[in-house]
mmCIF file of C-alpha atoms in Angstrom:
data_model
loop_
_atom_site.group_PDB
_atom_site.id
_atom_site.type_symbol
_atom_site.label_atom_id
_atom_site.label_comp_id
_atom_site.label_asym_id
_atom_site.label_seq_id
_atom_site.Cartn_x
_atom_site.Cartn_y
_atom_site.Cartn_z
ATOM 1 C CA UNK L 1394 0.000 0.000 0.000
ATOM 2 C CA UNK L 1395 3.059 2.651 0.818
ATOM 3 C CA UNK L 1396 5.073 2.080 -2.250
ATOM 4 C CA UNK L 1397 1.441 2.436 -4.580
ATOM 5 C CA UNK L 1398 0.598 5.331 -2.608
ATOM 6 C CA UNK L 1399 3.613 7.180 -3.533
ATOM 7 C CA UNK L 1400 3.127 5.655 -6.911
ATOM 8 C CA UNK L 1401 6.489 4.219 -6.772
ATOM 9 C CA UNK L 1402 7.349 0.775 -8.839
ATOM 10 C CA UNK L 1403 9.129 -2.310 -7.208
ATOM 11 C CA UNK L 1404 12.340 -0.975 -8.745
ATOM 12 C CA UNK L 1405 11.834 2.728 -7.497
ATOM 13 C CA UNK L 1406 11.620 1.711 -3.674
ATOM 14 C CA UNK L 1407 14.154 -0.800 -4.464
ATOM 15 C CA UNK L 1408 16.224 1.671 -5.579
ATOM 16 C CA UNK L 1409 15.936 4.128 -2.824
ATOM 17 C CA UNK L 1410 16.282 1.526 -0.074
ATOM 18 C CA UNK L 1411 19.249 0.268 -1.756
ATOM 19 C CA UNK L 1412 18.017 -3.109 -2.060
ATOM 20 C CA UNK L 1413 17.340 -5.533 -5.064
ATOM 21 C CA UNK L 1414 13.745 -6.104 -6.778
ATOM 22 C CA UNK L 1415 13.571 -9.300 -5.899
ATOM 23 C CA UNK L 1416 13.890 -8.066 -2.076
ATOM 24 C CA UNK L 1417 11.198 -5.869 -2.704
ATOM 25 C CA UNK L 1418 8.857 -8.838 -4.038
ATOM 26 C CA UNK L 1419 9.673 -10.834 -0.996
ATOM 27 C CA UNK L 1420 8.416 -8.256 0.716
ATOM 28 C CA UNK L 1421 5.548 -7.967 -0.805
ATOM 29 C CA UNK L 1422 4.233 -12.137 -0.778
ATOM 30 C CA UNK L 1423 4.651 -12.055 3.113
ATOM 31 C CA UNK L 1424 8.398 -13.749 3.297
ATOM 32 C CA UNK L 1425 10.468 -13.051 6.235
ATOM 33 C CA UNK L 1426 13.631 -10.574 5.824
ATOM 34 C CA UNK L 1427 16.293 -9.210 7.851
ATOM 35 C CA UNK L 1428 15.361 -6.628 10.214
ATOM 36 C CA UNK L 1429 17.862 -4.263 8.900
ATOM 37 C CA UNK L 1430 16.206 -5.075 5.490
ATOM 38 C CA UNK L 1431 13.172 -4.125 6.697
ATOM 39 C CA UNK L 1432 14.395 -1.088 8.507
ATOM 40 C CA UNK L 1433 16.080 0.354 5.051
ATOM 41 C CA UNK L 1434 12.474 -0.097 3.568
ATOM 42 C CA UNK L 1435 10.594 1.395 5.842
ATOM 43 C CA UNK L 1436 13.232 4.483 6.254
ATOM 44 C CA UNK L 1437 12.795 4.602 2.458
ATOM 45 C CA UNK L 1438 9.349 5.382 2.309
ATOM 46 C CA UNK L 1439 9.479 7.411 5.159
ATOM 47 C CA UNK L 1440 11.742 9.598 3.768
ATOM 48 C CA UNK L 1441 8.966 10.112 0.957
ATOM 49 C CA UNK L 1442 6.459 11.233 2.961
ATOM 50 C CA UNK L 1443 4.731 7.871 4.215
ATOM 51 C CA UNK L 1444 3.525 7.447 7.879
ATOM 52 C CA UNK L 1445 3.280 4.371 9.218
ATOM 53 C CA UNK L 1446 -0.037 4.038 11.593
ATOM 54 C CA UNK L 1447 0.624 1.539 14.546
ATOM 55 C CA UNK L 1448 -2.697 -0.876 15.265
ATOM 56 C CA UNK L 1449 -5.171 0.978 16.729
ATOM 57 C CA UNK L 1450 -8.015 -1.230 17.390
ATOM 58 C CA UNK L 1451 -8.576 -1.101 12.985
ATOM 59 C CA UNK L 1452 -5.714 -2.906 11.818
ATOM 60 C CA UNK L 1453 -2.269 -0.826 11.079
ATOM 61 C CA UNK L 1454 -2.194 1.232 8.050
ATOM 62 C CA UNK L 1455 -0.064 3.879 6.272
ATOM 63 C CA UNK L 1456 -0.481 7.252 5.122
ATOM 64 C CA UNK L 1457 0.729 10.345 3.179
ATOM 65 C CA UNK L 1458 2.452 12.765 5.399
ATOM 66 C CA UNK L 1459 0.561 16.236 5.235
ATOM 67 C CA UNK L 1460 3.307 19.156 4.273
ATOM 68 C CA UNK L 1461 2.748 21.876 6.500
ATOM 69 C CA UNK L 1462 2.155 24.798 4.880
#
């Protein structure tokens, strides 16, 4: 949901995370990866402006950052 919200391809956030595709798909079927893996994805899309919304009785989630104006 984070990478199509930013409208980025599996190569774009693999890019940016500095990790390969194929990481990216593994990601994406549910397979387990590193922690640091994870971490470099996550910082990834963080840095382009997705928020990450702990479970809050609905389920977790992401979002868009709003930019302050």
């Amino acid at each position: 949901m984070a990478r199509a919200a930013i409208g980025w391809g599996v190569r774009d956030l693999a890019k940016e995370a500095s990790v390969s595709p194929d990481t990216i798909a593994r990601l994406e079927r549910g397979e387990e990866l590193k922690a640091s893996t994870i971490d470099a994805i996550q910082s990834a899309l963080e840095a382009a402006g997705v928020q990450f919304i702990p479970e809050n009785g609905g389920g977790a989630g992401v979002r868009l950052r709003k930019d302050s104006a």
